[in-house]
Short mmCIF file of C-alpha atoms and ligand atoms in Angstrom, two decimals:
data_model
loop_
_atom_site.label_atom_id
_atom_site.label_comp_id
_atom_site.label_asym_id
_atom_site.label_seq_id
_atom_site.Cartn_x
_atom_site.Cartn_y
_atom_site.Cartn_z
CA UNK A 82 203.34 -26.84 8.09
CA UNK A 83 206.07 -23.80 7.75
CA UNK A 84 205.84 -20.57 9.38
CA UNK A 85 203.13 -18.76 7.94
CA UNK A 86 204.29 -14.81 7.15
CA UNK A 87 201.42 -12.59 7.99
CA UNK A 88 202.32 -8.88 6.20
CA UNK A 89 201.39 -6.31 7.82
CA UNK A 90 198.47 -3.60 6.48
CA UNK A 91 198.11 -1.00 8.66
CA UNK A 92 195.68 2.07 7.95
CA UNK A 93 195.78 4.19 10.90
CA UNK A 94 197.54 7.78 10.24
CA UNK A 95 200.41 7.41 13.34
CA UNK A 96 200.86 3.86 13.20
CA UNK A 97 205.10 4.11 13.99
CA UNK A 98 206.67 2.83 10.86
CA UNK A 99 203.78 3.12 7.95
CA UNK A 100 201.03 5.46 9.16
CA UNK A 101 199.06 7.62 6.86
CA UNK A 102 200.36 5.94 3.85
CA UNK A 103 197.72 3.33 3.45
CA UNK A 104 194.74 5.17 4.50
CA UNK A 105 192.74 5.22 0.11
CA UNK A 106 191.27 1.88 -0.77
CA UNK A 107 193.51 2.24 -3.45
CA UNK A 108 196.88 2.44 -1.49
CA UNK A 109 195.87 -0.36 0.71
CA UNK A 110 194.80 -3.08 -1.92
CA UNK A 111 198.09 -1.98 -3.90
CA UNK A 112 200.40 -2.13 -1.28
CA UNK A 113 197.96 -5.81 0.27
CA UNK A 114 199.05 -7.03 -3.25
CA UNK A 115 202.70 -6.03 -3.41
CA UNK A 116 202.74 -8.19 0.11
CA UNK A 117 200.94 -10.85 -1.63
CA UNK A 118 203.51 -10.67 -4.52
CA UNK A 119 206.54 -10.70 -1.82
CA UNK A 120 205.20 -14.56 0.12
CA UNK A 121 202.72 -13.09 2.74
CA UNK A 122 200.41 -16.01 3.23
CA UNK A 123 197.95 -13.51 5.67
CA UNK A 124 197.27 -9.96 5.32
CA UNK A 125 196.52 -7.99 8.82
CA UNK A 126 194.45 -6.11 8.14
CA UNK A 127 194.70 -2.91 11.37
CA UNK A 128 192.24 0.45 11.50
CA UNK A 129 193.64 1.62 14.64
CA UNK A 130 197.54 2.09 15.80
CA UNK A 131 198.79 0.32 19.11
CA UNK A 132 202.19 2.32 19.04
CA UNK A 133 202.80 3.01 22.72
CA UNK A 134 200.62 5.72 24.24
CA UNK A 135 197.86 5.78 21.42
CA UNK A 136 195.25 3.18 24.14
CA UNK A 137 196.54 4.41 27.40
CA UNK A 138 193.87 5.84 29.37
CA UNK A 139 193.01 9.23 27.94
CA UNK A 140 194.55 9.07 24.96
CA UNK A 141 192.40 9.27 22.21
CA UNK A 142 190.68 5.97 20.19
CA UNK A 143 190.17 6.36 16.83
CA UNK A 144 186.12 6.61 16.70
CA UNK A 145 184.51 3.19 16.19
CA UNK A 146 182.88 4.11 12.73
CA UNK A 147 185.93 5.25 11.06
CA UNK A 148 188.20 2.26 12.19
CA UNK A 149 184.93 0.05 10.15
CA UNK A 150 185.75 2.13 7.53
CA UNK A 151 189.22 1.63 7.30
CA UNK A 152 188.98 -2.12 7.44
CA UNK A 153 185.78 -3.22 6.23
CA UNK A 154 186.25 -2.41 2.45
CA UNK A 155 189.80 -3.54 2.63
CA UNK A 156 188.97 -6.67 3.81
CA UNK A 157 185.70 -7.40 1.37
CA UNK A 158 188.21 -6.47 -1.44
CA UNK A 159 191.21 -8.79 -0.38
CA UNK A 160 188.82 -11.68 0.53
CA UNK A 161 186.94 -11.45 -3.02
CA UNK A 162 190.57 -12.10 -4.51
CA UNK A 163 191.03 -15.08 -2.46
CA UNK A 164 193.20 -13.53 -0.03
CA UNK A 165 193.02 -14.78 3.48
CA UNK A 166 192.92 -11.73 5.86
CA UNK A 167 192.98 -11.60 9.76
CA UNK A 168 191.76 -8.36 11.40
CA UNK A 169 193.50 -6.38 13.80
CA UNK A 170 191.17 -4.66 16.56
CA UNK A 171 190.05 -4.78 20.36
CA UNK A 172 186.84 -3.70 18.99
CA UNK A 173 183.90 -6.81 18.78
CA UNK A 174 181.76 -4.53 16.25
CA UNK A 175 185.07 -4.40 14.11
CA UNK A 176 185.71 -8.10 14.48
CA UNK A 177 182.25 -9.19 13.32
CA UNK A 178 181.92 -6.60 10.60
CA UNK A 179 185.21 -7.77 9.42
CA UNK A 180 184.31 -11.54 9.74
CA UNK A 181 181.26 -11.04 8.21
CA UNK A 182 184.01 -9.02 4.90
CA UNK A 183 185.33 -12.48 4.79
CA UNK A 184 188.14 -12.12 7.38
CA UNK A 185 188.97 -15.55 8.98
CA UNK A 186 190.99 -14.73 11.83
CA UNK A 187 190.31 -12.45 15.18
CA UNK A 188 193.96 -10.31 15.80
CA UNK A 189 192.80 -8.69 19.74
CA UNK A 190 196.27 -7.67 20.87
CA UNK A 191 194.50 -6.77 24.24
CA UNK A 192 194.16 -10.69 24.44
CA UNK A 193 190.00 -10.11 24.03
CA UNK A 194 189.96 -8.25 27.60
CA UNK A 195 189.43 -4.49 26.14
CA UNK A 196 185.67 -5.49 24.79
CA UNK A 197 183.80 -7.73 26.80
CA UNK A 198 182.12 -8.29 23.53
CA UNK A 199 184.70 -10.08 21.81
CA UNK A 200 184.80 -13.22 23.56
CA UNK A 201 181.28 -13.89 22.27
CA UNK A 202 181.97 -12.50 18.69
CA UNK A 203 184.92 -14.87 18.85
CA UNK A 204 182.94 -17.50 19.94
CA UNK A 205 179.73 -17.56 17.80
CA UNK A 206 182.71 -17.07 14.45
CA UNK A 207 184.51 -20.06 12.98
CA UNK A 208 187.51 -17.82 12.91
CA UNK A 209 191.00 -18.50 14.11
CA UNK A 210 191.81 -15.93 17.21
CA UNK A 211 194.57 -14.46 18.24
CA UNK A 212 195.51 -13.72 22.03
CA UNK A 213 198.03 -11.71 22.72
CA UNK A 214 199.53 -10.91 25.97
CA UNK A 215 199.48 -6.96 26.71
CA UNK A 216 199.52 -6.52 30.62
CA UNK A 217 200.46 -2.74 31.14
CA UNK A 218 200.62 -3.35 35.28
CA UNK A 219 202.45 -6.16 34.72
CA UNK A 220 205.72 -4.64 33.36
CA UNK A 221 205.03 -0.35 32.69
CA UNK A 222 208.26 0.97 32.59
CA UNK A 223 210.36 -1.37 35.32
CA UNK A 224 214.05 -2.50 33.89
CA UNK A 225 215.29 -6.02 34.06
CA UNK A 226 212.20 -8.25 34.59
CA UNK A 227 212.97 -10.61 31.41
CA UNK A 228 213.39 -13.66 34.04
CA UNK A 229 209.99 -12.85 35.25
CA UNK A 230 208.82 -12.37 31.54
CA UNK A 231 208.35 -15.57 30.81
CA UNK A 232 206.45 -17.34 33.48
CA UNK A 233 204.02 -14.05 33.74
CA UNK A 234 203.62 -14.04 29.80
CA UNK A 235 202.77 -17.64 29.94
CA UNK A 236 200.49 -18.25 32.78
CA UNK A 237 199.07 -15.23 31.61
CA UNK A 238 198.33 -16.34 28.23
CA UNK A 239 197.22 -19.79 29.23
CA UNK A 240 194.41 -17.91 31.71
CA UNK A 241 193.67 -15.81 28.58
CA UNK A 242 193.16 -19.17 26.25
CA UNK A 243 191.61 -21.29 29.08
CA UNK A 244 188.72 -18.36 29.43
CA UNK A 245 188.66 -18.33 25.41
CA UNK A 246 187.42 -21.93 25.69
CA UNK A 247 185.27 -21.34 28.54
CA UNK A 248 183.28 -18.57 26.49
CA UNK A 249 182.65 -21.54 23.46
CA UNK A 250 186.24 -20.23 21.60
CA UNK A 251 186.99 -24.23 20.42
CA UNK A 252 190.94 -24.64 21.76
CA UNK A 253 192.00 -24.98 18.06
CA UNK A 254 190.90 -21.77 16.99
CA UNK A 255 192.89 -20.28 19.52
CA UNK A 256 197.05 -18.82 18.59
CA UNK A 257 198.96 -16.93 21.26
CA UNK A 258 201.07 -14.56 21.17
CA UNK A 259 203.90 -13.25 23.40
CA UNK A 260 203.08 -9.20 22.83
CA UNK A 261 206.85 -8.44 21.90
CA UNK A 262 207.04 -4.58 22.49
CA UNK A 263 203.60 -4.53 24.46
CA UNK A 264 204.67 -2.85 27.50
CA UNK A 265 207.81 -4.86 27.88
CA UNK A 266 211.22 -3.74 28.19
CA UNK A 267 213.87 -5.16 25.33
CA UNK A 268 214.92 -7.49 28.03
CA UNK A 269 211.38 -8.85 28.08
CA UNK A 270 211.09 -8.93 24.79
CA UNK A 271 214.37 -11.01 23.99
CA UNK A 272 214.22 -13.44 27.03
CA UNK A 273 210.57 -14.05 25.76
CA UNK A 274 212.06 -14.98 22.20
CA UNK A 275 214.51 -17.37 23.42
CA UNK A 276 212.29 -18.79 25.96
CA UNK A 277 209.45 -19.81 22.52
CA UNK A 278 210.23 -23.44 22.12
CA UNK A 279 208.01 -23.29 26.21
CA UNK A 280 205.42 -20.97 24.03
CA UNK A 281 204.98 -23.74 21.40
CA UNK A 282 205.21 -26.62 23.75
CA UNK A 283 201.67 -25.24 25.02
CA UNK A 284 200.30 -27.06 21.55
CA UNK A 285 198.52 -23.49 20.81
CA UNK A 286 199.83 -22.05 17.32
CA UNK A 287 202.38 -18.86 18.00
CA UNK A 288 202.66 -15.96 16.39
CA UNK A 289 205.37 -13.70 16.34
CA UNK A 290 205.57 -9.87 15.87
CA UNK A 291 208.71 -8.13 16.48
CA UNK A 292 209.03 -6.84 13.26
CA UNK A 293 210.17 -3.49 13.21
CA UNK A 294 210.14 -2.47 16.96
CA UNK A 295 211.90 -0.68 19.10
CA UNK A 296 214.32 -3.30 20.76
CA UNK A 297 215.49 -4.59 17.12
CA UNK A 298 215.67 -0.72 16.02
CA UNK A 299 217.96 -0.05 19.04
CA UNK A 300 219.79 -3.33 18.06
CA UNK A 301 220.35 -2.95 13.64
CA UNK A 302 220.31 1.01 13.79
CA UNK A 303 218.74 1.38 9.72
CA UNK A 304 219.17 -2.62 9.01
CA UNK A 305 215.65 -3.27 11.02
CA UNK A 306 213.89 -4.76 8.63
CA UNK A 307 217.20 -7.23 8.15
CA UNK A 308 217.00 -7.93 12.31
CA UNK A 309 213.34 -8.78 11.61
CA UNK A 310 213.96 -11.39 8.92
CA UNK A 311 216.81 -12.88 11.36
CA UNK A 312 213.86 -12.94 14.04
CA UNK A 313 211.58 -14.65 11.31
CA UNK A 314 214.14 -17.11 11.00
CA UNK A 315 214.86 -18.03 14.49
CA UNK A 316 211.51 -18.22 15.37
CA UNK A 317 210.35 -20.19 12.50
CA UNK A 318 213.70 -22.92 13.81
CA UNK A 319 211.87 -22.93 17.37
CA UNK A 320 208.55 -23.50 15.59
CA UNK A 321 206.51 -20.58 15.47
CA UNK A 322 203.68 -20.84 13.72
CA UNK A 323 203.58 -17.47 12.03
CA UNK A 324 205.24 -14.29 11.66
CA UNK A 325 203.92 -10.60 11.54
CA UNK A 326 206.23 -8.73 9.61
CA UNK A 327 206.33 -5.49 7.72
CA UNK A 328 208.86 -6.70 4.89
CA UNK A 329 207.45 -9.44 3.47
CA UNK A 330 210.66 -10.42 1.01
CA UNK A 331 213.46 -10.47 3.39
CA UNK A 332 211.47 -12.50 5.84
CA UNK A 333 210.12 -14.99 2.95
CA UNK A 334 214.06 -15.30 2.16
CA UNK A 335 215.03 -15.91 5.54
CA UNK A 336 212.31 -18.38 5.94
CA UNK A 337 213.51 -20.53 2.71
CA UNK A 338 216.56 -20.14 4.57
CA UNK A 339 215.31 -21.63 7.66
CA UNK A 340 213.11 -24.56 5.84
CA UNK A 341 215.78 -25.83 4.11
CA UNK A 342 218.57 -26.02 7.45
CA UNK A 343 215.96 -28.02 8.65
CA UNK A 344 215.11 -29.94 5.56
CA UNK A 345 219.18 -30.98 5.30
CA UNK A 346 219.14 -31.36 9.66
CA UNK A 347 222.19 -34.12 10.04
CA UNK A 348 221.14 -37.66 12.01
CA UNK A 349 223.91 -39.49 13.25
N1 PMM B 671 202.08 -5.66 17.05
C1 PMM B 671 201.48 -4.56 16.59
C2 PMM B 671 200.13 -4.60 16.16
N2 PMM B 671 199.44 -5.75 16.16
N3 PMM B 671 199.34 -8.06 16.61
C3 PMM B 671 199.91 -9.17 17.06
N4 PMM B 671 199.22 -10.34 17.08
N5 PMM B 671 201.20 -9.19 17.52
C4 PMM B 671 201.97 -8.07 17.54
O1 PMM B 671 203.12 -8.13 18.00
C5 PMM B 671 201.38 -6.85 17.07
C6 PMM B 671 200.05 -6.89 16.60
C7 PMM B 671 202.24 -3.26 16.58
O2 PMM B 671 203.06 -3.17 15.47
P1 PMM B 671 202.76 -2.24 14.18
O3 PMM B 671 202.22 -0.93 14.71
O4 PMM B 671 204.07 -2.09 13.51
O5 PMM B 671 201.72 -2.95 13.35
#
């Protein structure tokens, strides 16, 4: 199968490169469409931001009730138009509300450890669920760990997966996902990207999301969403199974691109 491009829906107010402007049914579903339009094959759907600082202890959560209202008519909308939607939250009330919308996949960027409901939302659902690695001990703010990256992200992730299937989460339901950005420097974050091809020899499907952040802004300057596509295209080479990307069009394009390198690959 090619790379699946998930497009990104977030309506949170401070989310760091769309908040506040998707936050009326209306502007959601219009802009869920215009990603539709551009190739997205998933909408994420997100009610709460998880730019850096916004869940660190005390900072403040948006309130449960208002992230179900963000999502939940979003969702029952998109789904009703055939749309397939995941839903991004840490919250197991969101999750099943959201399943229950139509959503068929679980986005927990805390990897199903920040509600020690989730597991068993997860695992009662037919959903697909997504674990992705966000270990703020781990990393914090230390320089130059990308060699240590990679083993820690994966042993990490496969402890995350292997309690998954433990709770009754059936192993091919379950995608990882590296947490690009997550509390990682850009070092991290690109020895990580090269080091995928040992993420997708685990057999679990993985999903990418770099689009956007800081280490490609630092990189392109104003061409970010350009970096991104380049990204999409790499990892779709070393066979990711999905991208989560902002700019659904260039990253559709760069995927063609990448499909049909492959589809011409020279044997001797
Ligand atoms: N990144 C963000 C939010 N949700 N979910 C997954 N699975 N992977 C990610 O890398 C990820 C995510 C933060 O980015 P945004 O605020 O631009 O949506």
């Amino acid at each position: 199968m090619s790379t699946q491009i998930m497009g990104i829906l977030n309506i949170t107010e401070d989310s760091f490169s769309d908040g506040g402007r998707y936050l009326h049914l209306d502007a959601a579903l219009a802009h869920a469409r215009e990603l539709i339009a551009a190739g997205a094959d998933i909408i994420d759907v997100g009610g709460e931001s998880t730019r850096p600082g916004a869940t660190r202890p005390g900072a403040t959560r948006v309130p449960e009730d208002l992230e179900h209202a963000r999502v939940v008519p979003v969702i029952r909308a998109l789904s009703e138009m055939g749309v397939t939607c995941s839903v991004d939250t840490m919250r197991a009330s969101v999750a099943e509300a959201a399943l229950a919308a139509g959503a068929t996949i679980i986005n927990d960027v805390s990897g199903a450890q920040a509600d020690p409901a989730m597991l068993g939302v997860m695992a009662a659902s037919d959903a697909r669920c997504c674990l992705m690695h966000w270990d703020t001990e781990r990393f914090g703010d230390a320089a130059g760990t990308s060699q240590a990256a990679v083993p820690d992200v994966l042993g990490r992730l496969l402890g995350l997966a292997r309690e998954a299937e433990a709770a009754g989460v059936a192993r091919e339901r379950i995608i990882i996902d590296p947490g690009l950005g997550f509390a990682k420097t850009a070092e991290d974050n690109w020895a990580l990207l090269a080091a995928l091809p040992a993420f997708v020899a685990t057999g679990y499907p993985v999903l990418v999301g770099a689009s956007r952040k800081r280490f490609l802004n630092t990189l392109s300057g104003s061409r970010v969403d350009v970096a991104t596509a380049t990204v999409s295209a790499l990892a779709a080479a070393h066979g990711a199974w999905c991208v989560r990307v902002h700019d659904v069009a260039a990253t559709h394009a760069a995927l063609a691109v990448a499909r049909a390198w492959k589809e011409h690959e020279w044997t001797a």
